[in-house]
PDB file of C-alpha atoms and ligand atoms in Angstrom:
ATOM      1  CA  MET X   1     121.123 210.663  61.401  1.00  0.00           C
ATOM      2  CA  ASP X   2     121.832 208.884  64.603  1.00  0.00           C
ATOM      3  CA  LEU X   3     122.519 205.089  65.264  1.00  0.00           C
ATOM      4  CA  ASN X   4     119.313 204.088  66.795  1.00  0.00           C
ATOM      5  CA  THR X   5     116.949 206.013  63.931  1.00  0.00           C
ATOM      6  CA  ALA X   6     119.408 204.281  61.443  1.00  0.00           C
ATOM      7  CA  LEU X   7     118.895 200.981  63.076  1.00  0.00           C
ATOM      8  CA  ARG X   8     115.081 201.024  62.891  1.00  0.00           C
ATOM      9  CA  LYS X   9     114.754 201.953  59.271  1.00  0.00           C
ATOM     10  CA  LEU X  10     116.482 199.331  58.584  1.00  0.00           C
ATOM     11  CA  GLY X  11     114.337 196.747  60.238  1.00  0.00           C
ATOM     12  CA  GLY X  12     116.388 196.178  63.368  1.00  0.00           C
ATOM     13  CA  VAL X  13     119.734 195.059  61.678  1.00  0.00           C
ATOM     14  CA  ALA X  14     122.375 196.281  59.604  1.00  0.00           C
ATOM     15  CA  LYS X  15     126.006 195.878  58.352  1.00  0.00           C
ATOM     16  CA  LEU X  16     128.345 198.693  59.426  1.00  0.00           C
ATOM     17  CA  SER X  17     128.384 199.938  55.799  1.00  0.00           C
ATOM     18  CA  GLU X  18     124.869 200.525  55.507  1.00  0.00           C
ATOM     19  CA  LEU X  19     124.951 202.589  58.857  1.00  0.00           C
ATOM     20  CA  LYS X  20     127.619 204.713  57.714  1.00  0.00           C
ATOM     21  CA  ARG X  21     126.194 205.190  54.429  1.00  0.00           C
ATOM     22  CA  ARG X  22     123.199 206.816  56.413  1.00  0.00           C
ATOM     23  CA  GLY X  23     125.857 208.856  58.234  1.00  0.00           C
ATOM     24  CA  VAL X  24     126.588 207.015  61.527  1.00  0.00           C
ATOM     25  CA  THR X  25     130.141 206.793  62.222  1.00  0.00           C
ATOM     26  CA  VAL X  26     132.506 204.174  63.793  1.00  0.00           C
ATOM     27  CA  GLY X  27     132.772 206.363  67.118  1.00  0.00           C
ATOM     28  CA  GLN X  28     129.068 206.302  67.419  1.00  0.00           C
ATOM     29  CA  VAL X  29     128.601 202.587  67.403  1.00  0.00           C
ATOM     30  CA  GLU X  30     131.493 202.236  69.665  1.00  0.00           C
ATOM     31  CA  ALA X  31     130.058 204.595  72.067  1.00  0.00           C
ATOM     32  CA  ALA X  32     126.807 202.619  71.593  1.00  0.00           C
ATOM     33  CA  LEU X  33     128.201 199.297  72.325  1.00  0.00           C
ATOM     34  CA  ALA X  34     129.892 200.410  75.418  1.00  0.00           C
ATOM     35  CA  ARG X  35     126.464 201.455  76.664  1.00  0.00           C
ATOM     36  CA  CYS X  36     124.938 198.253  75.432  1.00  0.00           C
ATOM     37  CA  GLU X  37     122.456 199.995  73.406  1.00  0.00           C
ATOM     38  CA  VAL X  38     123.221 197.916  70.579  1.00  0.00           C
ATOM     39  CA  LEU X  39     124.460 194.427  70.080  1.00  0.00           C
ATOM     40  CA  ARG X  40     127.200 193.443  67.789  1.00  0.00           C
ATOM     41  CA  LEU X  41     126.298 190.222  66.095  1.00  0.00           C
ATOM     42  CA  ARG X  42     128.866 189.193  64.538  1.00  0.00           C
ATOM     43  CA  LYS X  43     132.219 191.166  62.466  1.00  0.00           C
ATOM     44  CA  GLY X  44     130.260 194.083  61.072  1.00  0.00           C
ATOM     45  CA  TRP X  45     126.536 193.422  61.949  1.00  0.00           C
ATOM     46  CA  TYR X  46     124.858 195.845  64.415  1.00  0.00           C
ATOM     47  CA  SER X  47     121.518 195.088  65.735  1.00  0.00           C
ATOM     48  CA  LEU X  48     119.069 196.988  68.340  1.00  0.00           C
ATOM     49  CA  THR X  49     118.687 195.033  71.572  1.00  0.00           C
ATOM     50  CA  HIS X  50     115.018 193.746  71.339  1.00  0.00           C
ATOM     51  CA  ILE X  51     115.542 191.964  68.208  1.00  0.00           C
ATOM     52  CA  SER X  52     113.990 188.648  68.135  1.00  0.00           C
ATOM     53  CA  PRO X  53     116.753 185.116  69.336  1.00  0.00           C
ATOM     54  CA  ILE X  54     115.704 183.764  65.685  1.00  0.00           C
ATOM     55  CA  ALA X  55     116.482 186.948  63.766  1.00  0.00           C
ATOM     56  CA  LYS X  56     119.920 187.267  65.427  1.00  0.00           C
ATOM     57  CA  ARG X  57     120.703 183.769  65.018  1.00  0.00           C
ATOM     58  CA  ALA X  58     120.025 184.271  61.446  1.00  0.00           C
ATOM     59  CA  ILE X  59     122.631 186.881  61.097  1.00  0.00           C
ATOM     60  CA  ILE X  60     125.402 184.648  62.917  1.00  0.00           C
ATOM     61  CA  ASP X  61     124.293 181.911  60.973  1.00  0.00           C
ATOM     62  CA  ARG X  62     124.701 184.211  57.628  1.00  0.00           C
ATOM     63  CA  GLY X  63     121.559 183.141  56.491  1.00  0.00           C
ATOM     64  CA  LEU X  64     117.928 184.852  56.091  1.00  0.00           C
ATOM     65  CA  LEU X  65     114.803 183.939  58.186  1.00  0.00           C
ATOM     66  CA  THR X  66     112.256 182.537  55.684  1.00  0.00           C
ATOM     67  CA  CYS X  67     108.958 180.193  55.752  1.00  0.00           C
ATOM     68  CA  VAL X  68     107.406 180.094  59.240  1.00  0.00           C
ATOM     69  CA  SER X  69     110.199 181.814  60.800  1.00  0.00           C
ATOM     70  CA  ALA X  70     109.689 185.114  58.922  1.00  0.00           C
ATOM     71  CA  ALA X  71     105.911 184.322  59.079  1.00  0.00           C
ATOM     72  CA  SER X  72     106.273 184.691  62.532  1.00  0.00           C
ATOM     73  CA  GLU X  73     108.588 187.798  62.633  1.00  0.00           C
ATOM     74  CA  LEU X  74     105.569 189.364  60.351  1.00  0.00           C
ATOM     75  CA  GLY X  75     102.891 188.482  62.331  1.00  0.00           C
ATOM     76  CA  TRP X  76     101.696 185.838  59.609  1.00  0.00           C
ATOM     77  CA  PRO X  77      99.908 182.462  60.559  1.00  0.00           C
ATOM     78  CA  TYR X  78     102.137 179.388  60.889  1.00  0.00           C
ATOM     79  CA  GLN X  79     101.475 175.986  62.225  1.00  0.00           C
ATOM     80  CA  ARG X  80     104.720 175.326  64.303  1.00  0.00           C
ATOM     81  CA  MET X  81     107.449 177.789  65.105  1.00  0.00           C
ATOM     82  CA  GLU X  82     110.456 176.476  63.563  1.00  0.00           C
ATOM     83  CA  TYR X  83     113.984 178.118  62.786  1.00  0.00           C
ATOM     84  CA  HIS X  84     114.230 177.896  58.961  1.00  0.00           C
ATOM     85  CA  LEU X  85     116.533 179.774  57.137  1.00  0.00           C
ATOM     86  CA  ARG X  86     117.714 180.433  53.382  1.00  0.00           C
ATOM     87  CA  ALA X  87     121.489 180.311  53.855  1.00  0.00           C
ATOM     88  CA  PRO X  88     124.451 180.168  51.108  1.00  0.00           C
ATOM     89  CA  ARG X  89     125.390 176.588  52.589  1.00  0.00           C
ATOM     90  CA  PRO X  90     123.739 174.159  55.314  1.00  0.00           C
ATOM     91  CA  VAL X  91     123.962 174.993  58.715  1.00  0.00           C
ATOM     92  CA  GLU X  92     124.275 172.180  60.849  1.00  0.00           C
ATOM     93  CA  GLY X  93     120.638 171.447  63.149  1.00  0.00           C
ATOM     94  CA  VAL X  94     119.030 173.971  61.031  1.00  0.00           C
ATOM     95  CA  ARG X  95     116.194 173.507  58.077  1.00  0.00           C
ATOM     96  CA  THR X  96     117.759 175.093  55.140  1.00  0.00           C
ATOM     97  CA  SER X  97     115.985 172.900  52.917  1.00  0.00           C
ATOM     98  CA  CYS X  98     113.782 176.184  52.228  1.00  0.00           C
ATOM     99  CA  ARG X  99     115.950 177.171  48.970  1.00  0.00           C
ATOM    100  CA  ARG X 100     119.488 178.187  49.448  1.00  0.00           C
ATOM    101  CA  ILE X 101     120.819 181.871  48.697  1.00  0.00           C
ATOM    102  CA  ALA X 102     123.619 183.263  47.099  1.00  0.00           C
ATOM    103  CA  PRO X 103     126.476 184.044  49.366  1.00  0.00           C
ATOM    104  CA  SER X 104     126.284 187.662  48.504  1.00  0.00           C
ATOM    105  CA  ARG X 105     122.652 188.012  49.920  1.00  0.00           C
ATOM    106  CA  ALA X 106     123.474 186.903  53.343  1.00  0.00           C
ATOM    107  CA  GLY X 107     121.972 189.533  55.575  1.00  0.00           C
ATOM    108  CA  ALA X 108     119.490 191.125  52.920  1.00  0.00           C
ATOM    109  CA  ASN X 109     115.789 190.985  53.271  1.00  0.00           C
ATOM    110  CA  VAL X 110     113.898 188.124  51.998  1.00  0.00           C
ATOM    111  CA  GLY X 111     110.916 189.848  50.312  1.00  0.00           C
ATOM    112  CA  PRO X 112     107.329 188.741  51.469  1.00  0.00           C
ATOM    113  CA  ILE X 113     106.819 186.644  47.860  1.00  0.00           C
ATOM    114  CA  ASP X 114     109.937 184.789  48.888  1.00  0.00           C
ATOM    115  CA  VAL X 115     108.908 183.920  51.943  1.00  0.00           C
ATOM    116  CA  ILE X 116     105.282 182.732  50.914  1.00  0.00           C
ATOM    117  CA  GLU X 117     106.983 180.880  47.925  1.00  0.00           C
ATOM    118  CA  ASP X 118     109.037 178.731  50.651  1.00  0.00           C
ATOM    119  CA  TYR X 119     106.359 178.399  52.756  1.00  0.00           C
ATOM    120  CA  LEU X 120     104.285 176.700  49.766  1.00  0.00           C
ATOM    121  CA  HIS X 121     106.967 174.535  49.238  1.00  0.00           C
ATOM    122  CA  CYS X 122     107.626 173.748  52.989  1.00  0.00           C
ATOM    123  CA  GLN X 123     104.574 173.503  54.603  1.00  0.00           C
ATOM    124  CA  PRO X 124     101.343 171.142  54.703  1.00  0.00           C
ATOM    125  CA  PRO X 125      98.846 172.878  52.026  1.00  0.00           C
ATOM    126  CA  ALA X 126      96.074 173.306  54.714  1.00  0.00           C
ATOM    127  CA  TRP X 127      98.341 176.033  56.451  1.00  0.00           C
ATOM    128  CA  SER X 128      99.431 177.462  52.967  1.00  0.00           C
ATOM    129  CA  LEU X 129      96.073 177.823  52.620  1.00  0.00           C
ATOM    130  CA  ALA X 130      95.903 179.773  55.868  1.00  0.00           C
ATOM    131  CA  LEU X 131      98.768 181.791  55.021  1.00  0.00           C
ATOM    132  CA  VAL X 132      97.205 182.937  51.450  1.00  0.00           C
ATOM    133  CA  ASP X 133      93.550 183.360  53.288  1.00  0.00           C
ATOM    134  CA  PHE X 134      95.217 185.657  55.860  1.00  0.00           C
ATOM    135  CA  LEU X 135      96.935 187.627  53.230  1.00  0.00           C
ATOM    136  CA  THR X 136      94.097 188.045  51.100  1.00  0.00           C
ATOM    137  CA  ARG X 137      92.126 189.392  54.024  1.00  0.00           C
ATOM    138  CA  GLN X 138      95.013 191.951  55.199  1.00  0.00           C
ATOM    139  CA  GLN X 139      95.370 192.585  51.564  1.00  0.00           C
ATOM    140  CA  GLY X 140      98.856 192.020  51.888  1.00  0.00           C
ATOM    141  CA  LEU X 141     100.107 191.392  48.400  1.00  0.00           C
ATOM    142  CA  SER X 142      98.941 193.712  45.146  1.00  0.00           C
ATOM    143  CA  GLU X 143      97.462 191.707  42.523  1.00  0.00           C
ATOM    144  CA  SER X 144     100.835 191.816  40.400  1.00  0.00           C
ATOM    145  CA  GLN X 145     102.417 190.304  43.460  1.00  0.00           C
ATOM    146  CA  TRP X 146     100.059 187.318  43.369  1.00  0.00           C
ATOM    147  CA  ARG X 147     100.287 186.941  39.811  1.00  0.00           C
ATOM    148  CA  GLU X 148     104.022 186.766  40.158  1.00  0.00           C
ATOM    149  CA  LEU X 149     104.030 184.384  42.744  1.00  0.00           C
ATOM    150  CA  GLU X 150     101.323 181.800  40.734  1.00  0.00           C
ATOM    151  CA  SER X 151     104.223 182.013  38.062  1.00  0.00           C
ATOM    152  CA  ARG X 152     106.731 180.935  39.910  1.00  0.00           C
ATOM    153  CA  VAL X 153     105.295 178.165  41.773  1.00  0.00           C
ATOM    154  CA  PRO X 154     104.221 174.594  40.394  1.00  0.00           C
ATOM    155  CA  GLN X 155     100.636 173.649  39.302  1.00  0.00           C
ATOM    156  CA  ASN X 156     100.025 171.909  42.712  1.00  0.00           C
ATOM    157  CA  GLN X 157     100.626 174.967  45.102  1.00  0.00           C
ATOM    158  CA  ARG X 158      99.246 177.363  42.223  1.00  0.00           C
ATOM    159  CA  GLN X 159      95.890 175.504  43.188  1.00  0.00           C
ATOM    160  CA  ILE X 160      95.978 176.466  46.669  1.00  0.00           C
ATOM    161  CA  LEU X 161      96.777 180.067  45.416  1.00  0.00           C
ATOM    162  CA  ASN X 162      93.560 179.760  43.253  1.00  0.00           C
ATOM    163  CA  LEU X 163      91.694 178.611  46.758  1.00  0.00           C
ATOM    164  CA  ARG X 164      92.332 181.963  48.401  1.00  0.00           C
ATOM    165  CA  SER X 165      89.625 183.735  49.853  1.00  0.00           C
ATOM    166  CA  GLY X 166      89.188 186.869  52.331  1.00  0.00           C
ATOM    167  CA  VAL X 167      86.215 185.507  54.161  1.00  0.00           C
ATOM    168  CA  PRO X 168      87.994 182.995  56.654  1.00  0.00           C
ATOM    169  CA  GLU X 169      88.646 184.927  59.605  1.00  0.00           C
ATOM    170  CA  SER X 170      91.345 182.945  61.469  1.00  0.00           C
ATOM    171  CA  PRO X 171      93.737 180.285  60.644  1.00  0.00           C
ATOM    172  CA  LEU X 172      91.586 177.390  62.248  1.00  0.00           C
ATOM    173  CA  GLU X 173      88.861 178.582  60.058  1.00  0.00           C
ATOM    174  CA  SER X 174      91.233 178.170  56.786  1.00  0.00           C
ATOM    175  CA  VAL X 175      92.574 174.832  57.681  1.00  0.00           C
ATOM    176  CA  PHE X 176      89.158 173.392  58.298  1.00  0.00           C
ATOM    177  CA  ARG X 177      87.695 175.089  54.923  1.00  0.00           C
ATOM    178  CA  TYR X 178      90.854 173.336  53.320  1.00  0.00           C
ATOM    179  CA  THR X 179      89.720 169.695  55.050  1.00  0.00           C
ATOM    180  CA  LEU X 180      86.211 170.399  54.008  1.00  0.00           C
ATOM    181  CA  ILE X 181      87.121 171.183  49.976  1.00  0.00           C
ATOM    182  CA  LYS X 182      89.652 167.900  49.841  1.00  0.00           C
ATOM    183  CA  THR X 183      86.773 165.906  51.254  1.00  0.00           C
ATOM    184  CA  ARG X 184      84.237 167.284  49.221  1.00  0.00           C
ATOM    185  CA  LEU X 185      81.911 168.410  51.672  1.00  0.00           C
ATOM    186  CA  ARG X 186      79.715 171.094  50.633  1.00  0.00           C
ATOM    187  CA  HIS X 187      79.536 173.877  52.591  1.00  0.00           C
ATOM    188  CA  GLU X 188      79.070 177.855  52.899  1.00  0.00           C
ATOM    189  CA  MET X 189      81.212 180.351  55.108  1.00  0.00           C
ATOM    190  CA  GLN X 190      79.841 183.264  57.457  1.00  0.00           C
ATOM    191  CA  VAL X 191      76.445 182.414  57.067  1.00  0.00           C
ATOM    192  CA  LYS X 192      73.455 184.380  58.915  1.00  0.00           C
ATOM    193  CA  ILE X 193      71.199 182.816  60.728  1.00  0.00           C
ATOM    194  CA  GLY X 194      69.001 185.005  63.180  1.00  0.00           C
ATOM    195  CA  ARG X 195      71.198 187.866  64.649  1.00  0.00           C
ATOM    196  CA  TYR X 196      74.123 185.758  64.436  1.00  0.00           C
ATOM    197  CA  ARG X 197      76.649 184.982  61.636  1.00  0.00           C
ATOM    198  CA  VAL X 198      77.895 180.875  61.950  1.00  0.00           C
ATOM    199  CA  ASP X 199      81.347 180.061  60.815  1.00  0.00           C
ATOM    200  CA  PHE X 200      80.416 177.372  58.685  1.00  0.00           C
ATOM    201  CA  LEU X 201      76.930 175.976  57.402  1.00  0.00           C
ATOM    202  CA  ILE X 202      77.791 172.197  55.723  1.00  0.00           C
ATOM    203  CA  ASN X 203      75.294 170.930  53.188  1.00  0.00           C
ATOM    204  CA  GLY X 204      72.796 173.418  54.446  1.00  0.00           C
ATOM    205  CA  LYS X 205      72.182 171.492  57.926  1.00  0.00           C
ATOM    206  CA  LEU X 206      75.440 171.137  60.324  1.00  0.00           C
ATOM    207  CA  VAL X 207      76.420 174.441  61.958  1.00  0.00           C
ATOM    208  CA  VAL X 208      80.296 174.126  62.858  1.00  0.00           C
ATOM    209  CA  GLU X 209      81.455 176.982  64.908  1.00  0.00           C
ATOM    210  CA  THR X 210      85.644 176.733  65.005  1.00  0.00           C
ATOM    211  CA  HIS X 211      87.292 178.060  68.305  1.00  0.00           C
ATOM    212  CA  GLY X 212      90.698 178.849  68.310  1.00  0.00           C
ATOM    213  CA  ALA X 213      91.965 179.828  71.417  1.00  0.00           C
ATOM    214  CA  GLU X 214      92.618 183.555  70.775  1.00  0.00           C
ATOM    215  CA  PHE X 215      89.530 184.673  69.902  1.00  0.00           C
ATOM    216  CA  HIS X 216      87.398 182.604  72.376  1.00  0.00           C
ATOM    217  CA  ALA X 217      89.653 182.547  75.375  1.00  0.00           C
ATOM    218  CA  SER X 218      88.130 185.331  77.223  1.00  0.00           C
ATOM    219  CA  HIS X 219      85.216 184.463  80.044  1.00  0.00           C
ATOM    220  CA  HIS X 220      83.095 187.167  78.153  1.00  0.00           C
ATOM    221  CA  ALA X 221      83.804 184.994  74.354  1.00  0.00           C
ATOM    222  CA  TRP X 222      83.038 182.012  76.362  1.00  0.00           C
ATOM    223  CA  GLU X 223      79.871 183.295  77.533  1.00  0.00           C
ATOM    224  CA  LYS X 224      78.734 184.423  74.236  1.00  0.00           C
ATOM    225  CA  ASP X 225      79.695 181.238  72.374  1.00  0.00           C
ATOM    226  CA  ARG X 226      77.513 179.479  74.766  1.00  0.00           C
ATOM    227  CA  GLU X 227      74.474 182.017  74.318  1.00  0.00           C
ATOM    228  CA  ARG X 228      74.785 181.356  70.432  1.00  0.00           C
ATOM    229  CA  VAL X 229      74.765 177.603  70.590  1.00  0.00           C
ATOM    230  CA  LEU X 230      71.976 177.426  72.773  1.00  0.00           C
ATOM    231  CA  TRP X 231      69.945 179.889  70.571  1.00  0.00           C
ATOM    232  CA  LEU X 232      70.902 177.977  67.528  1.00  0.00           C
ATOM    233  CA  ARG X 233      69.869 174.860  69.139  1.00  0.00           C
ATOM    234  CA  SER X 234      66.618 176.071  70.129  1.00  0.00           C
ATOM    235  CA  GLN X 235      65.903 176.974  66.684  1.00  0.00           C
ATOM    236  CA  GLY X 236      66.424 173.441  65.587  1.00  0.00           C
ATOM    237  CA  TRP X 237      69.987 173.747  64.048  1.00  0.00           C
ATOM    238  CA  ASP X 238      72.643 170.686  64.543  1.00  0.00           C
ATOM    239  CA  VAL X 239      75.529 172.626  66.045  1.00  0.00           C
ATOM    240  CA  ILE X 240      79.141 171.185  66.492  1.00  0.00           C
ATOM    241  CA  GLU X 241      81.956 173.315  68.019  1.00  0.00           C
ATOM    242  CA  LEU X 242      85.814 172.520  67.056  1.00  0.00           C
ATOM    243  CA  THR X 243      89.115 173.322  68.533  1.00  0.00           C
ATOM    244  CA  PHE X 244      92.358 173.254  66.603  1.00  0.00           C
ATOM    245  CA  LYS X 245      93.034 169.627  67.811  1.00  0.00           C
ATOM    246  CA  GLN X 246      90.089 168.318  66.872  1.00  0.00           C
ATOM    247  CA  VAL X 247      90.090 169.548  63.182  1.00  0.00           C
ATOM    248  CA  GLU X 248      93.615 168.218  62.778  1.00  0.00           C
ATOM    249  CA  ASP X 249      92.791 164.846  63.811  1.00  0.00           C
ATOM    250  CA  TRP X 250      90.397 164.816  60.953  1.00  0.00           C
ATOM    251  CA  GLY X 251      89.714 161.051  60.702  1.00  0.00           C
ATOM    252  CA  GLY X 252      87.002 160.745  63.772  1.00  0.00           C
ATOM    253  CA  LEU X 253      85.654 163.960  62.723  1.00  0.00           C
ATOM    254  CA  GLU X 254      84.807 163.002  59.300  1.00  0.00           C
ATOM    255  CA  ARG X 255      82.738 160.449  60.473  1.00  0.00           C
ATOM    256  CA  LEU X 256      80.756 162.475  62.899  1.00  0.00           C
ATOM    257  CA  ILE X 257      80.275 164.901  60.486  1.00  0.00           C
ATOM    258  CA  ARG X 258      78.806 162.493  57.900  1.00  0.00           C
ATOM    259  CA  ASN X 259      76.398 160.997  60.430  1.00  0.00           C
ATOM    260  CA  ALA X 260      75.335 164.245  61.550  1.00  0.00           C
ATOM    261  CA  LEU X 261      74.250 164.986  58.045  1.00  0.00           C
ATOM    262  CA  LYS X 262      71.912 161.963  58.040  1.00  0.00           C
ATOM    263  CA  ASN X 263      70.569 162.900  61.230  1.00  0.00           C
ATOM    264  CA  PRO X 264      67.034 163.814  60.047  1.00  0.00           C
ATOM    265  CA  ARG X 265      65.913 165.658  63.502  1.00  0.00           C
ATOM    266  CA  TYR X 266      67.534 168.826  62.684  1.00  0.00           C
ATOM    267  CA  ARG X 267      66.669 171.683  60.387  1.00  0.00           C
ATOM    268  CA  THR X 268      67.865 171.731  56.858  1.00  0.00           C
ATOM    269  CA  ARG X 269      67.831 174.715  54.410  1.00  0.00           C
ATOM    270  CA  SER X 270      68.816 174.503  50.804  1.00  0.00           C
ATOM    271  CA  PHE X 271      72.320 174.847  49.616  1.00  0.00           C
ATOM    272  CA  VAL X 272      73.052 178.154  48.368  1.00  0.00           C
ATOM    273  CA  GLY X 273      76.773 177.488  47.221  1.00  0.00           C
ATOM    274  CA  PRO X 274      80.054 178.845  48.054  1.00  0.00           C
TER     275      PRO X 274
HETATM  276 ZN1   ZN S 301     110.390 175.710  55.457  1.00  0.00          ZN
END
C-alpha cells in the first residue's frame, strides 16, 4: 500500500509501526517527507499535510482530541471551539479535565461514545442536548450505543439523554427547546400552519422562529423568512424571531414570551402536546 492511502485509511495520522504493518517502508516515508507530502509530527508519528491544527497539536501533546475538539473534527455541533484533550498527564494551558487516558492509549482514536461522555461531562446542558438531538437526527449512534452511554453517565446527564429528539433541525432549536423545558413553557415543534411549518408554537399561541446564521444568512432565505412572518401575522398569529444571542440571553426573553402569551389580541389554538 502506498503511504498516502495508508495514512488516509488511518484517519490522516499514524504511527510508523502502523504504517509498516500496512506494507509501507521507511524509504517511502523518507521520500515523502523530502517531497513535503507528509508531516512528521513527533518521533515516529506521521500525518497528511491537511490535517487540522488541533489534531496536529494533540499528537504533539501525546493526547487524544475529545469533547468540543473532537466534535468539531467530526462535524458535530459545539458552542465554542476550544482545545480539549484526553491526555496521560496535564498539558500546560490545555483543558485536560475531560478525563485522563492511560499513557499506552496516546495516539489511538477516541470512540464516539467517549467523546459524547466527555462532552456531557464538560459542556452546558443545553449544548449537550444540542449534540444528542443532532446525533439522534443523523442516526449517529445505534440503540445499543445509546444504552451503553446511558449506563456510563450520572443521573443528571441521563436526563438529558432521555430528552433526545430527532425533531430539532439545528443546534439553536435544541438550545431553545432545552430552555423551554427548564422553564416549563408548553410547546410544540415543527407545527404546520397553512403552508408553513413553524419552528415552535408556545402554548398554542406564540410562534417562535429561530434563525441560526447558517440557514438564514442568504438573501433568498432572508426574503423567504420575511414573507412567512408577514403571512403568519396576516392570519392573526403573534410571531417572534430569535437569534442565538437572544436565546442565550434568556432573562429578558422569558419576560417577553410570558407577556406575549397573555396578550389577547392574537390568535390561539388548543395545545395538542409535544
Ligand atoms: Zn471538554
